[in-house]
Amino acid sequence: MSAADNDREPKPFGHRSVLLDLAVDYLVTDPAGRYVDATFGRGGHSRLILERLGADGRLMAIDKDPEAIREARSMASSDERFVWFHGSFAELGDALDEKQWPGVEGVLMDLGVSSPQLDDAARGFSFMRDGPLDMRMNPEQEPSAARWLAEADEQDIAGVIWRYGEERFSRRIARRIVERRQEEPLETTRQLSELVAEAVPKKEKHKHPATRTFQAIRIFINRELEDLEVGLKAAVDRLAPGGRLVVISFHSLEDRLVKRFMRDLARGPKIPKGIPVTADQEASGYRLVSKALKADEHEIQENVRARSAVMRVLERTVN
């Protein structure tokens, strides 16, 4: 599960996958099929998928985070239907080739940072929990947020905060970061959070001033949107007829990308006016299964992070 905002008081460490039942209901159409949980996290969706699969069904988990993969290894040791791959969902094609799966009946993507990552101060994702300024989903990859902020040009920092955070005070924040690092490096989430709060002259109601900046840096450090573009294409390329791609997004940048991708596939190729077409050429090969789906009030009351979740579903209809 992901969250666009972490501006509330931290709650005890725990994890409940957003849209858990709804996502799995739309994903699993064949109990004997092969499925991919492309954002395993701590296995909330995977465990329910396995409950829905029969003895011949198979599930692959993919995740960047070594902590997530440790959990996946543990699950795989007790269920022969379950396999894992350590990497980004942008590598989905490689993962399927490694396991010799030519195609799948469904792919699930639950985007962004997971609740365990967000709630663990040592990972450096949240401005509500003081910790090292890291933000890497895979701590083995460089650079960390602290290192990038210590080395990047002011213009590049401002560009990232604007592009991925849609923060209108991005230049002011970037200038303050560069000024600060000349005195001492930014090393903790609290230091960055306080700096941003001081730099932002106008505060949004019910939103911490550092929300957009933290989101932007995290997305950039982890190449989240670039990986998403590649991962979406890899997923639909390997869907079997009747197979579904289910994507849960948590902020507008992700959802716009997913919405556009699915819409364009469902519409099919654009053919100039006046050009004769056959029925086969008119068929896109994909259809939107539902309108955008969101958590109900009960789930939002149980888990405030569900309020920003948007789920979209695409189905492959032909070979």
PDB file of N, CA and C in Angstrom, residues 24-94:
ATOM      1  N   VAL A  24      -8.173  -7.925  -5.528  1.00  0.00           N
ATOM      2  CA  VAL A  24      -8.046  -9.358  -5.802  1.00  0.00           C
ATOM      3  C   VAL A  24      -9.293  -9.893  -6.500  1.00  0.00           C
ATOM      4  N   ASP A  25     -10.465  -9.354  -6.155  1.00  0.00           N
ATOM      5  CA  ASP A  25     -11.695  -9.747  -6.853  1.00  0.00           C
ATOM      6  C   ASP A  25     -11.590  -9.490  -8.351  1.00  0.00           C
ATOM      7  N   TYR A  26     -11.057  -8.328  -8.732  1.00  0.00           N
ATOM      8  CA  TYR A  26     -10.927  -7.984 -10.144  1.00  0.00           C
ATOM      9  C   TYR A  26      -9.768  -8.724 -10.809  1.00  0.00           C
ATOM     10  N   LEU A  27      -8.747  -9.041 -10.044  1.00  0.00           N
ATOM     11  CA  LEU A  27      -7.540  -9.653 -10.619  1.00  0.00           C
ATOM     12  C   LEU A  27      -7.728 -11.130 -10.946  1.00  0.00           C
ATOM     13  N   VAL A  28      -8.188 -11.904  -9.979  1.00  0.00           N
ATOM     14  CA  VAL A  28      -8.199 -13.366 -10.108  1.00  0.00           C
ATOM     15  C   VAL A  28      -9.482 -13.825 -10.796  1.00  0.00           C
ATOM     16  N   THR A  29      -9.368 -14.200 -12.052  1.00  0.00           N
ATOM     17  CA  THR A  29     -10.503 -14.687 -12.836  1.00  0.00           C
ATOM     18  C   THR A  29     -10.417 -16.180 -13.108  1.00  0.00           C
ATOM     19  N   ASP A  30      -9.248 -16.775 -12.857  1.00  0.00           N
ATOM     20  CA  ASP A  30      -9.038 -18.207 -13.103  1.00  0.00           C
ATOM     21  C   ASP A  30      -8.208 -18.784 -11.947  1.00  0.00           C
ATOM     22  N   PRO A  31      -8.783 -19.623 -11.101  1.00  0.00           N
ATOM     23  CA  PRO A  31      -8.041 -20.187  -9.965  1.00  0.00           C
ATOM     24  C   PRO A  31      -6.826 -21.013 -10.374  1.00  0.00           C
ATOM     25  N   ALA A  32      -6.792 -21.439 -11.635  1.00  0.00           N
ATOM     26  CA  ALA A  32      -5.651 -22.218 -12.118  1.00  0.00           C
ATOM     27  C   ALA A  32      -4.667 -21.361 -12.903  1.00  0.00           C
ATOM     28  N   GLY A  33      -4.852 -20.067 -12.896  1.00  0.00           N
ATOM     29  CA  GLY A  33      -4.019 -19.181 -13.698  1.00  0.00           C
ATOM     30  C   GLY A  33      -2.715 -18.799 -13.032  1.00  0.00           C
ATOM     31  N   ARG A  34      -1.913 -18.039 -13.783  1.00  0.00           N
ATOM     32  CA  ARG A  34      -0.644 -17.506 -13.282  1.00  0.00           C
ATOM     33  C   ARG A  34      -0.783 -15.999 -13.103  1.00  0.00           C
ATOM     34  N   TYR A  35      -0.327 -15.513 -11.945  1.00  0.00           N
ATOM     35  CA  TYR A  35      -0.502 -14.111 -11.586  1.00  0.00           C
ATOM     36  C   TYR A  35       0.803 -13.519 -11.058  1.00  0.00           C
ATOM     37  N   VAL A  36       0.894 -12.184 -11.162  1.00  0.00           N
ATOM     38  CA  VAL A  36       2.063 -11.465 -10.670  1.00  0.00           C
ATOM     39  C   VAL A  36       1.609 -10.374  -9.716  1.00  0.00           C
ATOM     40  N   ASP A  37       2.126 -10.413  -8.493  1.00  0.00           N
ATOM     41  CA  ASP A  37       2.001  -9.293  -7.565  1.00  0.00           C
ATOM     42  C   ASP A  37       3.281  -8.490  -7.736  1.00  0.00           C
ATOM     43  N   ALA A  38       3.213  -7.438  -8.551  1.00  0.00           N
ATOM     44  CA  ALA A  38       4.422  -6.731  -8.977  1.00  0.00           C
ATOM     45  C   ALA A  38       4.950  -5.760  -7.936  1.00  0.00           C
ATOM     46  N   THR A  39       4.226  -5.594  -6.837  1.00  0.00           N
ATOM     47  CA  THR A  39       4.652  -4.732  -5.727  1.00  0.00           C
ATOM     48  C   THR A  39       4.329  -5.480  -4.431  1.00  0.00           C
ATOM     49  N   PHE A  40       5.110  -6.465  -4.102  1.00  0.00           N
ATOM     50  CA  PHE A  40       4.795  -7.409  -3.025  1.00  0.00           C
ATOM     51  C   PHE A  40       4.644  -6.745  -1.662  1.00  0.00           C
ATOM     52  N   GLY A  41       5.532  -5.811  -1.327  1.00  0.00           N
ATOM     53  CA  GLY A  41       5.452  -5.149  -0.019  1.00  0.00           C
ATOM     54  C   GLY A  41       5.679  -6.126   1.107  1.00  0.00           C
ATOM     55  N   ARG A  42       4.656  -6.339   1.924  1.00  0.00           N
ATOM     56  CA  ARG A  42       4.730  -7.365   2.966  1.00  0.00           C
ATOM     57  C   ARG A  42       3.741  -8.492   2.712  1.00  0.00           C
ATOM     58  N   GLY A  43       3.238  -8.560   1.467  1.00  0.00           N
ATOM     59  CA  GLY A  43       2.485  -9.733   1.051  1.00  0.00           C
ATOM     60  C   GLY A  43       1.001  -9.717   1.318  1.00  0.00           C
ATOM     61  N   GLY A  44       0.424  -8.552   1.627  1.00  0.00           N
ATOM     62  CA  GLY A  44      -1.005  -8.498   1.898  1.00  0.00           C
ATOM     63  C   GLY A  44      -1.847  -8.979   0.730  1.00  0.00           C
ATOM     64  N   HIS A  45      -1.593  -8.429  -0.455  1.00  0.00           N
ATOM     65  CA  HIS A  45      -2.328  -8.875  -1.636  1.00  0.00           C
ATOM     66  C   HIS A  45      -1.959 -10.309  -2.004  1.00  0.00           C
ATOM     67  N   SER A  46      -0.689 -10.656  -1.909  1.00  0.00           N
ATOM     68  CA  SER A  46      -0.247 -11.997  -2.304  1.00  0.00           C
ATOM     69  C   SER A  46      -0.933 -13.092  -1.492  1.00  0.00           C
ATOM     70  N   ARG A  47      -1.061 -12.878  -0.200  1.00  0.00           N
ATOM     71  CA  ARG A  47      -1.685 -13.900   0.645  1.00  0.00           C
ATOM     72  C   ARG A  47      -3.135 -14.136   0.240  1.00  0.00           C
ATOM     73  N   LEU A  48      -3.858 -13.055  -0.076  1.00  0.00           N
ATOM     74  CA  LEU A  48      -5.246 -13.226  -0.489  1.00  0.00           C
ATOM     75  C   LEU A  48      -5.334 -13.846  -1.877  1.00  0.00           C
ATOM     76  N   ILE A  49      -4.424 -13.487  -2.768  1.00  0.00           N
ATOM     77  CA  ILE A  49      -4.408 -14.111  -4.099  1.00  0.00           C
ATOM     78  C   ILE A  49      -4.218 -15.613  -3.968  1.00  0.00           C
ATOM     79  N   LEU A  50      -3.275 -16.024  -3.133  1.00  0.00           N
ATOM     80  CA  LEU A  50      -3.030 -17.452  -2.936  1.00  0.00           C
ATOM     81  C   LEU A  50      -4.253 -18.168  -2.379  1.00  0.00           C
ATOM     82  N   GLU A  51      -5.025 -17.494  -1.542  1.00  0.00           N
ATOM     83  CA  GLU A  51      -6.262 -18.084  -1.029  1.00  0.00           C
ATOM     84  C   GLU A  51      -7.265 -18.331  -2.141  1.00  0.00           C
ATOM     85  N   ARG A  52      -7.218 -17.479  -3.175  1.00  0.00           N
ATOM     86  CA  ARG A  52      -8.179 -17.604  -4.283  1.00  0.00           C
ATOM     87  C   ARG A  52      -7.720 -18.604  -5.345  1.00  0.00           C
ATOM     88  N   LEU A  53      -6.440 -18.980  -5.318  1.00  0.00           N
ATOM     89  CA  LEU A  53      -5.912 -19.895  -6.326  1.00  0.00           C
ATOM     90  C   LEU A  53      -6.088 -21.349  -5.914  1.00  0.00           C
ATOM     91  N   GLY A  54      -6.256 -22.206  -6.915  1.00  0.00           N
ATOM     92  CA  GLY A  54      -6.315 -23.632  -6.668  1.00  0.00           C
ATOM     93  C   GLY A  54      -4.920 -24.242  -6.651  1.00  0.00           C
ATOM     94  N   ALA A  55      -4.877 -25.567  -6.632  1.00  0.00           N
ATOM     95  CA  ALA A  55      -3.598 -26.277  -6.560  1.00  0.00           C
ATOM     96  C   ALA A  55      -2.731 -26.024  -7.781  1.00  0.00           C
ATOM     97  N   ASP A  56      -3.355 -25.759  -8.940  1.00  0.00           N
ATOM     98  CA  ASP A  56      -2.593 -25.534 -10.175  1.00  0.00           C
ATOM     99  C   ASP A  56      -2.266 -24.061 -10.410  1.00  0.00           C
ATOM    100  N   GLY A  57      -2.797 -23.161  -9.604  1.00  0.00           N
ATOM    101  CA  GLY A  57      -2.517 -21.746  -9.761  1.00  0.00           C
ATOM    102  C   GLY A  57      -1.094 -21.413  -9.336  1.00  0.00           C
ATOM    103  N   ARG A  58      -0.585 -20.315  -9.848  1.00  0.00           N
ATOM    104  CA  ARG A  58       0.779 -19.886  -9.520  1.00  0.00           C
ATOM    105  C   ARG A  58       0.800 -18.364  -9.319  1.00  0.00           C
ATOM    106  N   LEU A  59       1.680 -17.920  -8.427  1.00  0.00           N
ATOM    107  CA  LEU A  59       1.821 -16.491  -8.141  1.00  0.00           C
ATOM    108  C   LEU A  59       3.290 -16.126  -8.042  1.00  0.00           C
ATOM    109  N   MET A  60       3.677 -15.052  -8.715  1.00  0.00           N
ATOM    110  CA  MET A  60       5.026 -14.513  -8.612  1.00  0.00           C
ATOM    111  C   MET A  60       4.973 -13.164  -7.924  1.00  0.00           C
ATOM    112  N   ALA A  61       5.877 -12.945  -6.970  1.00  0.00           N
ATOM    113  CA  ALA A  61       6.002 -11.652  -6.293  1.00  0.00           C
ATOM    114  C   ALA A  61       7.256 -10.948  -6.771  1.00  0.00           C
ATOM    115  N   ILE A  62       7.141  -9.634  -7.006  1.00  0.00           N
ATOM    116  CA  ILE A  62       8.274  -8.807  -7.413  1.00  0.00           C
ATOM    117  C   ILE A  62       8.372  -7.632  -6.446  1.00  0.00           C
ATOM    118  N   ASP A  63       9.593  -7.301  -6.029  1.00  0.00           N
ATOM    119  CA  ASP A  63       9.775  -6.123  -5.186  1.00  0.00           C
ATOM    120  C   ASP A  63      11.231  -5.698  -5.202  1.00  0.00           C
ATOM    121  N   LYS A  64      11.459  -4.369  -5.111  1.00  0.00           N
ATOM    122  CA  LYS A  64      12.818  -3.810  -5.032  1.00  0.00           C
ATOM    123  C   LYS A  64      13.434  -3.985  -3.655  1.00  0.00           C
ATOM    124  N   ASP A  65      12.589  -3.993  -2.643  1.00  0.00           N
ATOM    125  CA  ASP A  65      13.031  -3.874  -1.258  1.00  0.00           C
ATOM    126  C   ASP A  65      13.542  -5.200  -0.708  1.00  0.00           C
ATOM    127  N   PRO A  66      14.785  -5.258  -0.247  1.00  0.00           N
ATOM    128  CA  PRO A  66      15.305  -6.510   0.333  1.00  0.00           C
ATOM    129  C   PRO A  66      14.480  -7.014   1.511  1.00  0.00           C
ATOM    130  N   GLU A  67      13.905  -6.106   2.304  1.00  0.00           N
ATOM    131  CA  GLU A  67      13.058  -6.532   3.423  1.00  0.00           C
ATOM    132  C   GLU A  67      11.821  -7.262   2.906  1.00  0.00           C
ATOM    133  N   ALA A  68      11.239  -6.755   1.831  1.00  0.00           N
ATOM    134  CA  ALA A  68      10.080  -7.416   1.238  1.00  0.00           C
ATOM    135  C   ALA A  68      10.457  -8.787   0.700  1.00  0.00           C
ATOM    136  N   ILE A  69      11.620  -8.888   0.082  1.00  0.00           N
ATOM    137  CA  ILE A  69      12.045 -10.158  -0.486  1.00  0.00           C
ATOM    138  C   ILE A  69      12.317 -11.193   0.605  1.00  0.00           C
ATOM    139  N   ARG A  70      12.776 -10.761   1.759  1.00  0.00           N
ATOM    140  CA  ARG A  70      12.948 -11.698   2.872  1.00  0.00           C
ATOM    141  C   ARG A  70      11.612 -12.312   3.272  1.00  0.00           C
ATOM    142  N   GLU A  71      10.577 -11.474   3.291  1.00  0.00           N
ATOM    143  CA  GLU A  71       9.247 -11.983   3.591  1.00  0.00           C
ATOM    144  C   GLU A  71       8.752 -12.918   2.496  1.00  0.00           C
ATOM    145  N   ALA A  72       9.039 -12.562   1.245  1.00  0.00           N
ATOM    146  CA  ALA A  72       8.628 -13.415   0.126  1.00  0.00           C
ATOM    147  C   ALA A  72       9.322 -14.771   0.175  1.00  0.00           C
ATOM    148  N   ARG A  73      10.601 -14.783   0.514  1.00  0.00           N
ATOM    149  CA  ARG A  73      11.325 -16.057   0.645  1.00  0.00           C
ATOM    150  C   ARG A  73      10.660 -16.958   1.685  1.00  0.00           C
ATOM    151  N   SER A  74      10.271 -16.360   2.796  1.00  0.00           N
ATOM    152  CA  SER A  74       9.622 -17.124   3.853  1.00  0.00           C
ATOM    153  C   SER A  74       8.312 -17.740   3.370  1.00  0.00           C
ATOM    154  N   MET A  75       7.534 -16.962   2.617  1.00  0.00           N
ATOM    155  CA  MET A  75       6.279 -17.486   2.080  1.00  0.00           C
ATOM    156  C   MET A  75       6.523 -18.596   1.074  1.00  0.00           C
ATOM    157  N   ALA A  76       7.534 -18.422   0.233  1.00  0.00           N
ATOM    158  CA  ALA A  76       7.822 -19.411  -0.809  1.00  0.00           C
ATOM    159  C   ALA A  76       8.247 -20.750  -0.220  1.00  0.00           C
ATOM    160  N   SER A  77       8.860 -20.714   0.953  1.00  0.00           N
ATOM    161  CA  SER A  77       9.339 -21.959   1.572  1.00  0.00           C
ATOM    162  C   SER A  77       8.197 -22.861   2.021  1.00  0.00           C
ATOM    163  N   SER A  78       6.996 -22.278   2.160  1.00  0.00           N
ATOM    164  CA  SER A  78       5.869 -23.074   2.646  1.00  0.00           C
ATOM    165  C   SER A  78       4.748 -23.224   1.620  1.00  0.00           C
ATOM    166  N   ASP A  79       4.945 -22.703   0.407  1.00  0.00           N
ATOM    167  CA  ASP A  79       3.908 -22.800  -0.620  1.00  0.00           C
ATOM    168  C   ASP A  79       4.572 -22.920  -1.983  1.00  0.00           C
ATOM    169  N   GLU A  80       4.483 -24.082  -2.580  1.00  0.00           N
ATOM    170  CA  GLU A  80       5.160 -24.324  -3.864  1.00  0.00           C
ATOM    171  C   GLU A  80       4.514 -23.576  -5.020  1.00  0.00           C
ATOM    172  N   ARG A  81       3.353 -23.007  -4.809  1.00  0.00           N
ATOM    173  CA  ARG A  81       2.693 -22.228  -5.870  1.00  0.00           C
ATOM    174  C   ARG A  81       3.261 -20.820  -5.986  1.00  0.00           C
ATOM    175  N   PHE A  82       4.129 -20.448  -5.064  1.00  0.00           N
ATOM    176  CA  PHE A  82       4.580 -19.064  -4.933  1.00  0.00           C
ATOM    177  C   PHE A  82       6.073 -18.945  -5.228  1.00  0.00           C
ATOM    178  N   VAL A  83       6.443 -17.979  -6.105  1.00  0.00           N
ATOM    179  CA  VAL A  83       7.848 -17.701  -6.420  1.00  0.00           C
ATOM    180  C   VAL A  83       8.072 -16.201  -6.321  1.00  0.00           C
ATOM    181  N   TRP A  84       9.345 -15.780  -6.257  1.00  0.00           N
ATOM    182  CA  TRP A  84       9.645 -14.359  -6.093  1.00  0.00           C
ATOM    183  C   TRP A  84      10.784 -13.929  -7.008  1.00  0.00           C
ATOM    184  N   PHE A  85      10.854 -12.592  -7.218  1.00  0.00           N
ATOM    185  CA  PHE A  85      11.914 -12.003  -8.037  1.00  0.00           C
ATOM    186  C   PHE A  85      12.305 -10.683  -7.395  1.00  0.00           C
ATOM    187  N   HIS A  86      13.598 -10.494  -7.124  1.00  0.00           N
ATOM    188  CA  HIS A  86      14.079  -9.257  -6.512  1.00  0.00           C
ATOM    189  C   HIS A  86      14.424  -8.252  -7.599  1.00  0.00           C
ATOM    190  N   GLY A  87      13.620  -7.217  -7.716  1.00  0.00           N
ATOM    191  CA  GLY A  87      13.856  -6.192  -8.720  1.00  0.00           C
ATOM    192  C   GLY A  87      12.641  -5.309  -8.867  1.00  0.00           C
ATOM    193  N   SER A  88      12.690  -4.418  -9.836  1.00  0.00           N
ATOM    194  CA  SER A  88      11.594  -3.513 -10.122  1.00  0.00           C
ATOM    195  C   SER A  88      10.583  -4.181 -11.038  1.00  0.00           C
ATOM    196  N   PHE A  89       9.319  -3.723 -10.967  1.00  0.00           N
ATOM    197  CA  PHE A  89       8.342  -4.263 -11.920  1.00  0.00           C
ATOM    198  C   PHE A  89       8.646  -3.823 -13.350  1.00  0.00           C
ATOM    199  N   ALA A  90       9.568  -2.889 -13.524  1.00  0.00           N
ATOM    200  CA  ALA A  90      10.035  -2.568 -14.871  1.00  0.00           C
ATOM    201  C   ALA A  90      10.763  -3.768 -15.492  1.00  0.00           C
ATOM    202  N   GLU A  91      11.221  -4.687 -14.648  1.00  0.00           N
ATOM    203  CA  GLU A  91      11.903  -5.902 -15.097  1.00  0.00           C
ATOM    204  C   GLU A  91      10.950  -7.091 -15.175  1.00  0.00           C
ATOM    205  N   LEU A  92       9.662  -6.846 -15.251  1.00  0.00           N
ATOM    206  CA  LEU A  92       8.672  -7.912 -15.229  1.00  0.00           C
ATOM    207  C   LEU A  92       8.913  -8.941 -16.326  1.00  0.00           C
ATOM    208  N   GLY A  93       9.245  -8.477 -17.517  1.00  0.00           N
ATOM    209  CA  GLY A  93       9.516  -9.413 -18.604  1.00  0.00           C
ATOM    210  C   GLY A  93      10.669 -10.335 -18.291  1.00  0.00           C
ATOM    211  N   ASP A  94      11.744  -9.796 -17.734  1.00  0.00           N
ATOM    212  CA  ASP A  94      12.895 -10.617 -17.349  1.00  0.00           C
ATOM    213  C   ASP A  94      12.511 -11.607 -16.266  1.00  0.00           C
TER     214      ASP A  94
END
